[in-house]
Structure formats: structure tokens, C-alpha cells
Coordinates of C-alpha atoms and ligand atoms in Angstrom, one line a residue:
M1 CA 0.0 0.0 0.0
Y2 CA 3.0 2.3 0.6
E3 CA 5.6 1.0 -1.9
Q4 CA 4.6 3.2 -4.8
N5 CA 5.5 6.2 -2.7
H6 CA 9.3 6.6 -2.5
L7 CA 9.7 8.1 1.0
A8 CA 6.6 6.6 2.7
G9 CA 7.6 3.1 1.5
R10 CA 11.0 3.5 3.1
L11 CA 9.7 5.0 6.3
R12 CA 7.3 2.1 6.7
A13 CA 9.5 -0.8 5.6
A14 CA 11.1 -1.6 9.0
S15 CA 7.8 -1.7 10.8
I16 CA 5.8 -3.9 8.5
G17 CA 4.7 -6.9 10.4
R18 CA 5.6 -5.1 13.7
D19 CA 2.5 -3.1 14.2
D20 CA 2.6 -3.8 17.9
A21 CA 6.2 -2.5 18.3
P22 CA 6.5 0.9 20.1
F23 CA 7.2 3.9 18.0
L24 CA 6.8 6.8 20.3
K25 CA 6.4 7.3 24.0
N26 CA 4.6 10.6 24.5
H27 CA 6.3 12.4 27.3
Q28 CA 3.2 14.5 28.2
T29 CA 0.6 11.8 28.3
G30 CA 2.9 8.9 29.3
Q31 CA 1.2 6.8 26.5
T32 CA 3.1 4.6 24.2
V33 CA 2.0 4.7 20.6
T34 CA 2.7 1.7 18.4
Y35 CA 3.8 1.7 14.8
G36 CA 0.4 0.4 13.8
A37 CA -1.4 3.2 15.6
F38 CA 1.0 5.9 14.4
F39 CA 0.6 4.9 10.7
A40 CA -3.2 4.5 11.1
N41 CA -3.4 8.1 12.3
A42 CA -1.0 9.3 9.5
E43 CA -3.4 7.6 7.0
C44 CA -6.3 9.4 8.6
M45 CA -4.4 12.7 8.3
A46 CA -3.8 11.9 4.6
K47 CA -7.6 11.6 4.2
V48 CA -8.2 14.9 6.0
L49 CA -5.8 16.5 3.5
A50 CA -7.7 15.0 0.5
D51 CA -11.0 16.2 2.0
H52 CA -9.7 19.7 2.2
G53 CA -8.7 19.7 -1.5
V54 CA -5.0 19.1 -1.0
A55 CA -3.7 17.6 -4.2
P56 CA -0.3 16.0 -4.9
G57 CA 2.3 18.7 -5.1
D58 CA 0.3 21.1 -3.0
R59 CA 2.0 22.7 0.0
V60 CA 0.8 22.2 3.6
A61 CA 2.1 25.0 5.9
V62 CA 2.3 24.2 9.6
Q63 CA 3.1 26.5 12.5
A64 CA 2.1 24.5 15.6
P65 CA 3.5 23.3 18.8
K66 CA 5.6 20.1 18.8
T67 CA 3.2 17.1 19.1
Q68 CA 2.7 13.6 17.9
A69 CA -0.1 14.9 15.7
M70 CA 2.4 17.0 13.8
L71 CA 4.5 14.0 13.0
E72 CA 1.3 12.2 11.8
L73 CA 0.6 15.2 9.6
Y74 CA 4.1 15.1 8.2
V75 CA 3.7 11.4 7.3
G76 CA 0.2 12.1 6.1
C77 CA 1.5 14.7 3.7
V78 CA 4.1 12.3 2.4
L79 CA 1.4 9.6 1.9
A80 CA -0.9 12.2 0.1
G81 CA 1.9 13.3 -2.2
A82 CA 1.7 16.8 -0.6
V83 CA 4.7 19.0 0.3
F84 CA 5.2 19.4 4.1
L85 CA 6.1 23.0 5.0
P86 CA 6.9 23.4 8.7
L87 CA 7.4 26.9 10.1
N88 CA 9.4 27.9 13.2
T89 CA 7.0 28.5 16.1
A90 CA 8.8 31.8 16.8
Y91 CA 7.8 33.4 13.5
T92 CA 5.6 36.4 13.8
G93 CA 2.4 37.2 11.8
A94 CA 4.4 39.4 9.4
E95 CA 6.9 36.6 8.7
I96 CA 4.1 34.0 8.2
E97 CA 2.5 36.4 5.7
Y98 CA 5.7 36.3 3.6
F99 CA 5.8 32.4 3.7
L100 CA 2.2 32.1 2.8
G101 CA 2.6 34.5 -0.1
D102 CA 5.7 32.8 -1.3
A103 CA 4.7 29.1 -0.9
E104 CA 1.0 29.5 -1.7
P105 CA 0.0 26.5 0.4
A106 CA -3.4 24.8 -0.1
L107 CA -3.8 24.4 3.7
L108 CA -2.4 26.1 6.8
V109 CA -2.3 24.3 10.2
C110 CA -1.7 26.6 13.2
D111 CA -2.2 26.8 16.9
P112 CA -5.8 27.7 17.8
A113 CA -4.4 30.7 19.8
K114 CA -3.0 32.2 16.6
E115 CA -6.0 31.4 14.3
A116 CA -7.6 34.8 14.6
A117 CA -4.4 36.5 13.6
L118 CA -3.4 34.1 10.9
A119 CA -6.7 33.2 9.2
P120 CA -7.1 36.6 7.5
L121 CA -3.5 36.4 6.2
A122 CA -4.2 32.9 4.9
R123 CA -7.3 34.2 3.1
S124 CA -5.6 37.0 1.4
A125 CA -2.8 34.6 0.3
G126 CA -5.4 32.3 -1.3
V127 CA -4.9 29.5 1.2
G128 CA -7.8 27.1 0.8
A129 CA -8.4 26.2 4.5
V130 CA -7.1 26.7 8.0
L131 CA -7.1 23.9 10.6
T132 CA -5.8 24.0 14.2
V133 CA -3.9 21.9 16.7
D134 CA -2.6 22.9 20.1
A135 CA 0.0 21.6 22.4
R136 CA -2.5 19.1 23.9
E137 CA -3.4 17.9 20.4
K138 CA -6.8 19.6 20.5
G139 CA -8.1 21.5 17.5
T140 CA -10.0 21.1 14.2
L141 CA -7.1 19.1 12.7
T142 CA -7.2 16.2 15.2
E143 CA -11.0 16.4 15.3
A144 CA -11.1 15.8 11.6
R145 CA -8.5 13.0 11.9
D146 CA -10.6 11.2 14.5
R147 CA -13.6 11.2 12.2
Q148 CA -11.7 9.2 9.6
T149 CA -11.0 5.5 9.4
P150 CA -7.5 4.3 8.7
G151 CA -6.6 2.9 5.3
F152 CA -5.2 5.1 2.6
E153 CA -3.7 4.1 -0.8
A154 CA -0.4 6.1 -0.8
V155 CA -0.1 8.5 -3.8
A156 CA 2.5 7.3 -6.2
R157 CA 5.7 9.5 -5.9
G158 CA 9.1 9.0 -7.3
G159 CA 12.5 10.0 -5.9
D160 CA 12.5 13.4 -7.6
D161 CA 9.1 14.5 -6.3
L162 CA 9.1 17.0 -3.5
A163 CA 8.3 15.9 0.0
A164 CA 9.1 19.1 1.9
I165 CA 10.0 22.7 1.8
L166 CA 12.0 24.1 4.7
Y167 CA 12.7 27.8 4.8
T168 CA 16.3 28.5 5.8
S169 CA 16.7 30.8 8.8
G170 CA 18.1 33.4 6.3
T171 CA 20.5 35.5 8.4
T172 CA 20.7 38.0 5.5
G173 CA 18.0 38.8 2.9
R174 CA 14.7 37.0 2.4
S175 CA 14.3 33.4 3.7
K176 CA 14.6 30.9 0.9
G177 CA 12.5 27.7 0.7
A178 CA 14.8 24.7 0.3
M179 CA 13.0 22.1 -1.8
L180 CA 13.7 18.5 -0.5
S181 CA 12.8 15.5 -2.6
H182 CA 11.7 12.1 -1.5
R183 CA 15.1 10.8 -2.5
A184 CA 17.1 13.4 -0.6
L185 CA 15.2 12.6 2.6
A186 CA 15.1 8.8 2.2
S187 CA 18.7 8.4 1.1
N188 CA 20.0 10.5 4.0
A189 CA 18.0 8.7 6.7
Q190 CA 19.1 5.3 5.3
T191 CA 22.8 6.4 5.3
L192 CA 22.6 7.8 8.9
K193 CA 20.7 4.7 10.1
E194 CA 23.6 2.5 8.9
Y195 CA 26.5 4.9 9.8
W196 CA 25.2 5.3 13.4
Q197 CA 24.2 1.6 13.7
F198 CA 20.5 2.2 14.6
T199 CA 18.4 -0.9 15.2
S200 CA 14.9 -1.7 16.4
D201 CA 16.3 -1.9 19.9
D202 CA 17.2 1.7 20.0
V203 CA 15.3 4.3 22.1
L204 CA 16.0 7.8 21.0
I205 CA 15.4 10.8 23.3
H206 CA 13.7 13.2 20.9
A207 CA 13.8 16.7 22.4
L208 CA 14.5 18.8 19.3
P209 CA 12.0 21.0 17.5
I210 CA 10.3 19.4 14.5
F211 CA 10.2 22.5 12.2
H212 CA 13.9 22.0 11.5
T213 CA 15.9 19.4 9.6
H214 CA 17.6 18.0 12.7
G215 CA 14.5 17.0 14.7
L216 CA 12.2 16.4 11.7
F217 CA 14.4 14.5 9.3
V218 CA 17.5 13.3 11.2
A219 CA 15.7 12.2 14.4
T220 CA 12.3 11.2 13.1
N221 CA 13.2 9.6 9.8
V222 CA 16.1 7.6 11.2
T223 CA 13.9 6.3 14.1
L224 CA 11.1 5.3 11.6
M225 CA 13.6 3.7 9.1
A226 CA 15.3 1.7 11.8
G227 CA 12.0 0.6 13.4
S228 CA 13.4 2.1 16.7
S229 CA 11.3 4.0 19.2
C230 CA 11.6 7.4 20.7
I231 CA 10.8 9.3 23.9
F232 CA 9.0 12.3 22.4
M233 CA 9.4 15.5 24.4
A234 CA 7.7 18.8 23.6
A235 CA 10.8 20.8 24.6
F236 CA 14.3 20.4 26.0
D237 CA 14.4 19.8 29.8
A238 CA 17.8 18.8 31.1
E239 CA 16.7 17.1 34.3
R240 CA 14.0 15.0 32.5
I241 CA 16.4 14.0 29.8
R242 CA 18.9 12.9 32.4
D243 CA 16.2 10.7 33.9
Y244 CA 15.0 9.3 30.6
M245 CA 18.5 8.2 29.7
R246 CA 18.1 5.3 32.1
G247 CA 15.6 3.8 29.6
A248 CA 17.1 5.1 26.4
T249 CA 20.1 4.4 24.1
V250 CA 20.6 7.6 21.9
L251 CA 20.4 11.3 22.4
M252 CA 20.5 13.7 19.4
G253 CA 21.1 17.3 20.5
V254 CA 22.4 20.7 19.7
P255 CA 25.5 21.7 21.6
T256 CA 23.6 23.7 24.2
F257 CA 21.8 20.5 25.2
Y258 CA 25.2 19.1 26.3
V259 CA 26.3 22.2 28.1
R260 CA 23.1 22.3 30.1
L261 CA 23.1 18.5 30.8
L262 CA 26.7 18.9 32.2
E263 CA 25.1 21.1 34.9
T264 CA 22.9 18.3 36.2
E265 CA 23.7 15.9 39.0
G266 CA 24.2 12.2 38.6
L267 CA 25.1 12.3 34.9
A268 CA 27.7 9.6 35.0
E269 CA 25.3 7.1 36.4
A270 CA 22.4 8.2 34.2
T271 CA 24.4 7.8 30.9
R272 CA 25.8 4.4 31.7
G273 CA 23.4 2.4 29.5
M274 CA 23.4 4.9 26.6
R275 CA 24.9 3.9 23.3
L276 CA 25.3 7.2 21.4
F277 CA 25.3 11.0 21.8
V278 CA 25.0 12.9 18.6
S279 CA 25.6 16.7 18.3
G280 CA 25.0 19.1 15.4
S281 CA 23.4 22.2 14.0
A282 CA 26.0 24.4 15.5
P283 CA 29.7 23.9 16.5
L284 CA 30.3 21.8 19.6
L285 CA 33.2 23.4 21.6
A286 CA 36.1 20.9 22.0
E287 CA 35.9 21.8 25.7
T288 CA 32.3 20.5 25.9
H289 CA 33.3 17.4 24.1
D290 CA 36.2 16.8 26.6
R291 CA 34.1 17.6 29.6
W292 CA 31.4 15.2 28.5
R293 CA 33.9 12.5 28.0
A294 CA 35.5 13.1 31.4
V295 CA 32.1 13.0 33.2
T296 CA 30.3 10.2 31.3
G297 CA 33.0 8.2 29.5
H298 CA 31.2 8.8 26.2
A299 CA 32.7 10.6 23.2
I300 CA 30.0 12.8 21.6
L301 CA 29.7 12.1 17.9
E302 CA 29.6 15.4 16.0
R303 CA 28.0 15.6 12.5
Y304 CA 27.5 18.5 10.1
G305 CA 24.6 19.3 7.8
M306 CA 22.2 22.0 6.8
T307 CA 18.6 22.6 5.7
E308 CA 19.6 22.4 2.0
T309 CA 21.6 19.3 2.1
N310 CA 20.5 17.1 5.1
M311 CA 23.5 15.6 6.7
N312 CA 26.9 15.8 4.9
S313 CA 29.6 14.5 7.3
S314 CA 29.9 12.7 10.5
N315 CA 32.5 11.4 12.9
T316 CA 32.6 7.6 12.7
Y317 CA 30.8 5.3 15.0
D318 CA 33.8 3.0 15.6
G319 CA 36.8 5.2 14.9
E320 CA 38.1 8.3 16.7
R321 CA 35.4 10.9 17.3
R322 CA 37.7 13.9 17.1
A323 CA 36.7 17.0 19.1
G324 CA 36.3 20.2 17.1
T325 CA 35.8 18.2 13.8
V326 CA 32.8 17.1 11.9
G327 CA 34.4 13.8 10.7
F328 CA 34.2 12.6 7.2
A329 CA 31.9 12.9 4.2
L330 CA 29.1 10.4 4.6
P331 CA 29.0 7.4 2.3
G332 CA 27.6 8.5 -1.1
V333 CA 28.4 12.2 -0.3
E334 CA 31.3 14.1 -1.8
I335 CA 32.8 17.1 0.0
I336 CA 35.4 19.4 -1.5
V337 CA 36.9 22.7 -0.3
T338 CA 37.2 25.5 -3.0
D339 CA 38.8 28.9 -3.4
P340 CA 36.1 31.5 -2.6
D341 CA 37.2 33.7 -5.5
T342 CA 37.9 31.2 -8.3
G343 CA 35.9 28.2 -7.3
A344 CA 38.9 25.9 -7.9
E345 CA 39.3 22.9 -5.6
L346 CA 42.0 23.5 -2.9
P347 CA 44.5 21.1 -1.6
L348 CA 44.1 19.3 1.8
G349 CA 44.9 21.6 4.7
E350 CA 43.8 24.8 3.1
V351 CA 40.7 26.8 4.3
G352 CA 38.1 27.5 1.7
V353 CA 34.3 27.1 0.9
L354 CA 32.9 23.7 1.6
E355 CA 31.0 22.3 -1.4
V356 CA 28.9 19.1 -1.3
R357 CA 27.4 16.8 -3.9
G358 CA 25.2 13.7 -3.4
P359 CA 21.7 12.3 -3.3
N360 CA 21.1 14.2 -0.1
V361 CA 21.4 17.7 -1.7
F362 CA 18.2 19.7 -2.2
S363 CA 16.5 20.4 -5.6
G364 CA 16.8 24.2 -5.5
Y365 CA 15.2 27.1 -3.8
W366 CA 11.4 27.4 -4.3
R367 CA 10.7 29.9 -7.0
M368 CA 14.2 31.4 -6.9
P369 CA 16.0 30.1 -10.0
E370 CA 18.7 32.8 -9.8
K371 CA 19.5 32.1 -6.2
T372 CA 19.5 28.4 -7.0
A373 CA 21.9 29.0 -9.9
E374 CA 24.2 31.0 -7.7
E375 CA 24.6 28.3 -5.1
L376 CA 24.0 25.0 -6.9
R377 CA 26.6 24.4 -9.7
G378 CA 25.7 22.7 -12.9
N379 CA 27.9 19.8 -11.9
G380 CA 25.8 19.1 -8.9
F381 CA 28.0 20.7 -6.2
F382 CA 26.2 22.9 -3.7
I383 CA 28.2 25.9 -2.4
T384 CA 27.4 25.7 1.3
G385 CA 28.9 29.1 2.4
D386 CA 30.6 27.3 5.2
L387 CA 34.4 27.7 5.5
A388 CA 36.2 24.5 6.2
R389 CA 39.5 22.6 6.1
I390 CA 40.1 19.0 5.3
D391 CA 43.1 17.6 7.1
D392 CA 45.6 15.1 5.7
D393 CA 43.8 12.2 7.4
G394 CA 40.4 13.3 6.1
Y395 CA 38.9 14.9 9.1
I396 CA 36.8 18.0 8.2
T397 CA 36.8 21.1 10.4
I398 CA 34.2 23.9 10.0
V399 CA 36.0 27.2 10.4
G400 CA 33.1 29.5 10.2
R401 CA 30.6 31.0 7.7
A402 CA 31.9 32.8 4.5
K403 CA 29.7 35.7 5.4
D404 CA 31.3 35.9 8.9
L405 CA 34.7 36.1 7.3
I406 CA 36.3 39.4 8.4
I407 CA 38.3 41.4 5.9
T408 CA 40.5 43.9 7.8
G409 CA 43.0 46.1 6.0
G410 CA 42.7 43.8 3.0
Y411 CA 43.5 40.7 5.1
N412 CA 41.2 37.7 5.6
V413 CA 40.5 36.7 9.2
Y414 CA 38.7 33.5 10.1
P415 CA 36.9 34.2 13.4
K416 CA 37.1 30.6 14.5
E417 CA 40.9 30.7 14.7
I418 CA 40.7 33.5 17.3
E419 CA 37.7 32.1 19.1
L420 CA 39.5 28.8 19.7
L421 CA 42.5 30.7 21.3
I422 CA 40.3 32.9 23.5
D423 CA 38.2 29.9 24.6
D424 CA 41.4 28.3 25.8
V425 CA 42.2 31.2 28.2
S426 CA 41.4 30.2 31.8
G427 CA 38.3 31.9 33.1
V428 CA 36.7 32.2 29.6
A429 CA 33.5 30.2 29.0
E430 CA 33.1 31.1 25.3
S431 CA 33.6 33.8 22.7
A432 CA 32.4 35.1 19.4
V433 CA 34.6 37.1 17.0
I434 CA 33.0 39.5 14.6
G435 CA 34.0 42.2 12.2
V436 CA 32.5 45.7 12.6
P437 CA 32.9 48.7 10.4
H438 CA 36.2 50.7 10.9
P439 CA 37.2 54.0 9.3
D440 CA 40.8 52.9 8.5
F441 CA 40.6 49.1 8.1
G442 CA 37.2 48.6 6.5
E443 CA 36.4 46.1 9.2
A444 CA 38.0 45.7 12.7
V445 CA 38.2 42.4 14.6
V446 CA 36.2 42.5 17.8
A447 CA 35.9 39.7 20.3
V448 CA 32.8 39.2 22.4
V449 CA 33.8 37.2 25.5
V450 CA 31.6 35.3 28.0
P451 CA 33.6 34.8 31.2
E452 CA 33.0 31.7 33.4
P453 CA 30.7 32.5 36.3
G454 CA 32.7 34.2 39.0
S455 CA 35.8 34.6 36.9
A456 CA 37.6 37.9 37.0
V457 CA 39.4 37.4 33.7
T458 CA 40.6 40.7 32.2
E459 CA 41.1 42.1 28.7
D460 CA 44.9 42.2 29.4
A461 CA 45.0 38.6 30.5
I462 CA 43.2 37.5 27.3
M463 CA 45.2 39.7 25.0
S464 CA 48.5 38.6 26.4
A465 CA 47.5 35.0 26.2
I466 CA 46.5 35.1 22.5
A467 CA 48.8 37.7 21.0
P468 CA 51.8 35.4 20.7
A469 CA 49.8 33.0 18.5
L470 CA 48.2 35.6 16.2
A471 CA 49.5 37.9 13.5
R472 CA 48.9 41.6 14.4
F473 CA 46.1 42.0 11.9
K474 CA 44.1 39.1 13.5
Q475 CA 44.3 40.4 17.0
P476 CA 41.0 41.9 18.3
K477 CA 41.0 45.7 18.3
K478 CA 38.5 45.5 21.2
L479 CA 37.2 43.0 23.6
I480 CA 33.7 43.2 24.9
F481 CA 32.4 41.2 27.9
R482 CA 28.9 39.8 28.0
D483 CA 27.1 37.4 30.3
E484 CA 26.0 35.3 27.3
L485 CA 25.9 35.1 23.6
P486 CA 22.7 35.6 21.7
R487 CA 21.5 32.2 20.2
N488 CA 18.6 31.0 18.2
T489 CA 16.5 27.9 19.0
M490 CA 19.0 25.6 17.3
G491 CA 21.8 26.9 19.5
K492 CA 23.5 29.0 16.7
V493 CA 25.2 32.1 17.9
Q494 CA 23.6 35.1 16.2
K495 CA 26.6 37.0 15.0
K496 CA 24.4 39.3 12.9
E497 CA 22.8 40.5 16.2
L498 CA 26.2 41.1 17.7
R499 CA 27.3 43.0 14.6
E500 CA 24.2 45.2 14.9
I501 CA 24.7 45.8 18.7
H502 CA 28.4 46.7 18.3
G503 CA 28.4 48.1 14.8
D504 CA 29.2 51.7 15.8
L505 CA 32.2 50.9 18.1
F506 CA 34.7 52.6 15.8
E507 CA 32.5 55.2 14.3
A508 CA 34.3 58.5 13.7
G509 CA 34.4 60.8 16.7
Ligands
LIG1 P1 20.5 25.0 9.2 O1 20.3 25.1 7.8 O2 19.7 25.9 10.1 O3 20.6 23.6 9.7 O4 22.0 25.6 9.5 C1 23.1 24.9 8.8 C2 24.4 25.6 9.3 O5 24.6 25.2 10.6 C3 25.5 25.0 8.5 O6 25.7 25.6 7.2 C4 26.7 25.3 9.4 O7 27.1 26.7 9.3 C5 26.0 25.1 10.8 N1 26.3 23.8 11.4 C6 25.6 22.7 11.4 N2 26.2 21.7 12.0 C7 27.4 22.1 12.4 C8 28.5 21.6 13.1 N3 28.5 20.3 13.5 N4 29.6 22.4 13.3 C9 29.6 23.7 12.8 N5 28.6 24.3 12.2 C10 27.5 23.5 12.0

């Protein structure tokens, strides 16, 4: 019934004949949902979509709290041949208006609390219907689901057909909708399942948001494809996660998860039965990696990916998980580093722009052919905009974002090089190095430093510690102390915000 649908067939394969096996333990209700019950609900969701006129290829936009019903809706979309379009729950009405106008979805699903504000926007964007679901799974969407009976003939879809559009967080300019095909999602989940050795015995702690590639595709698709189960949490909660670890095997997190978990008591004992800790979406400090290992005995496995490409590289399961690196290109994925000016491939050891090619790579930006042509080469390589280095032994290190590159007095400065040195100074918790406008140098290097709690580390102490290792032009012209760095929900430091706050440091006068 599912085989003619490329992605649905693969998500269901491991649980056929195992309908009684657990798929999800709902953290809020305490109920365990079996594979059979989950897919039955997803089939009902597919019928709801069809009833509301959603045709194959139509977009279904969703801005709703993280619930099991949203996962059912995702799989329901795949079954119906529709394109799932999840939106960050933090987006405002004005932002949603842009996405609705750009994607022209046939249906919008939102939190009932936002319906009054969003329904008029949906109407003017020509969206056919609005359904609701709240954090307790109440709303017109789940009511309509419960009126259906399971059983749905999956709409035939091939590898090239679209399964989802995810808007990139877009730190500059308009957000772009990354079009993800059935093949891109299915092939990546299959690769990760094998690379990280997932089996039906695994129990994943799922505490990531599901409007983003990490929680939606990496965590959910890998669990489904392996026939594993997950403990499904609405949000991150360090103490609860620590307690759940006693009955789990894998945690997937962003780096801040690990930093917060390290502050909990009893971590060594709680992690004893765990098999794997994965980190990604933002750089994991080597110091966090080392502290985690010292406390728990486990080496966190860091991987690297992005909305447009799914996962590209990973440290290995059996080999050395090297702190500060993102491991090797995944099987079937090619990674090269190129000169930012000429696009020529660079030798090992040199820093350049990371480019990636493989079945995991997206199909282009929704209705933005020029943007697509700028970033996706004719030969299939996607220009990620990340700056990276591949060492002689193949380990890949992400050095920063091309747009965070600082050009001061004509010299290129990679913030990461300076951040690593500052982070090593005793009394420093972390740092972010940015470029701000400067009348003489074009841009000046500025370091924003977060001291460890109670530390009295000074500007002089930091400067004298790092200066011997840095050419004069790389040394920060100014150090700014802050209690914390601004971060988004995926744990990414918001350098744009820092540049805005500190943009006038060197203004004339
Ligand atoms: P997103 O599309 O929101 O998932 O963001 C993707 C970006 O996150 C990548 O282009 C990288 O800049 C960053 N990123 C993801 N994983 C890592 C990692 N392990 N280390 C460093 N940066 C990462």
C-alpha cells in the first residue's frame, strides 16, 4: 500500500509486520504509541488533506507546537503526495504572511491561539483552508483526523518528487525555501541509520523542535527507518532528559543540550546504558566534548549538515570521534573545499568554501531560479557558504561561515581561529569574534567574550595569552564582555545580532 511512494515506502519498511512495536512514548501523556497506531493516524491525516482539497504537489504549511499529531501530519503529507512545510513556532504574523505568499499552500495548520491573527493572512494569500492543533493535540485538525477511518492508498511518488520545503533561517535577505525531494530525505536517513548503527532496539530521546531538519528528518526519519522507538518531548528539559537516559540508548542534541546537561547531578550514572550521543546544527566546543567524556566516559559524535543538504559529514561510529571536527563525508556524499574567488578545488589543509554533492542535496530554492543557480553548480555541487578545512587524514573542520569572514585592512581573518584561542584562556567560557565597520581598516576584529561564572578574567589577560599566536592584523581591536551570547533555538550564535549591537564601536568621533 505504501511501496509506490518513494519516501513513505522506506519509512514504513522496518515496521511492516511489527505493528505492535512501540514507535513513540509521549512524554506529556505517558502513553506509548505503536507503529500500527501511528501509521493508522497518518493515513487518517492523509484523508483529511484530501478532504480539504490538498492535491499531490500542494504545500501544507504548519506552524504549531511540537506534538505527535504534527508527526502524523508530516507522514500524512508524504502519503498524500503533498509537500510538508513546517514553520518555526517563533515566527511572527508578518513573517508568516511572507511564507504564505511565497509558498501559496493549499492548507495552513496553526495553533488555535493564533488562528484569529493568521486566518485573514491565509485568506488573502489564497490558502484554501485553516485547521488548528494545540500543544495538547486539541483542535480542528485532530477532530477531523478522528472522524476518519485508517486505510489510505499512498499517492505514487518518485525520488525526484518534492516531500518538503524548509525555509532557511536566512540571516541575510529573504528566507529561501529549500525544496527537498523524496530521494534526498530517504537516502540520507538510510545512510545515517547505517552509519550510526541504529536498530529496532534503540530508544532515542527526541527533544529537538520538528520544524527544523535536525528534529524532523534526522531524528524522526532515522527512528522510523530503523524501526526504533523514541521518547518524544515537547521541549528540552535537562533534568528530565537525564532521567529518561536510564531507559534510552541515543540522544540527538544541539551543543547547548550538552552544556546544560553537564550542569545536572548524577550524569555519570544516568548515561551508563546509553549507546550514542550525537551533536550538530552548531559547532560543539572541543571543551564541551572533553568535559562530556570526562564525566560520562562517552565521546559525543559530531556531525554536520544544513537545511539544504540534510547531513553531509559525521565522525565515525567505531573510529576516533575527534573533538572540534565534523568527521568525514558520509557514504555517497562528496565534499570538497574550494577557493572562494575562483571556485577551484583547494589542496588538503587549506581553508576554503565547503561544497557538497550527493543524493542528499536539495532540488533548489522554491521559485528562486537565480539564487539556485548562484549556489547550486551545474555539476551538482552545492556551495554551502561554510568555510572549512580537510586535514591530511580526512577529518573535516568547519572554520566559520563565509559571510562571517572578516576582511580587515585587506587581510582575511577567520573568526574561529581567534575564538579557539580565546576559549582556551582560563576563566573564559566562550567567545564570538565579529567584524565591525572601521574607518581605516574597513572592518575591525572585535571579540565578544563570556567569562566563566565568578571569573575575574581581564582584557589584558586574554590579549597577552592570545597575542603570541596571532599575526597583528588578526588580534582583536577591542574585547567586549557579556554574560551570554545571543543564540537561536538551534543553538546557533547570532553574529548578525552582535554586529548590529556593536556596529558603531569605531564610528568617527
Ligand atoms: P541549518 O540550515 O539551520 O541547519 O544551518 C546549517 C548551518 O549550521 C551550516 O551551514 C553550518 O554553518 C552550521 N552547522 C551545522 N552543523 C554544524 C557543526 N557540527 N559544526 C559547525 N557548524 C555546523
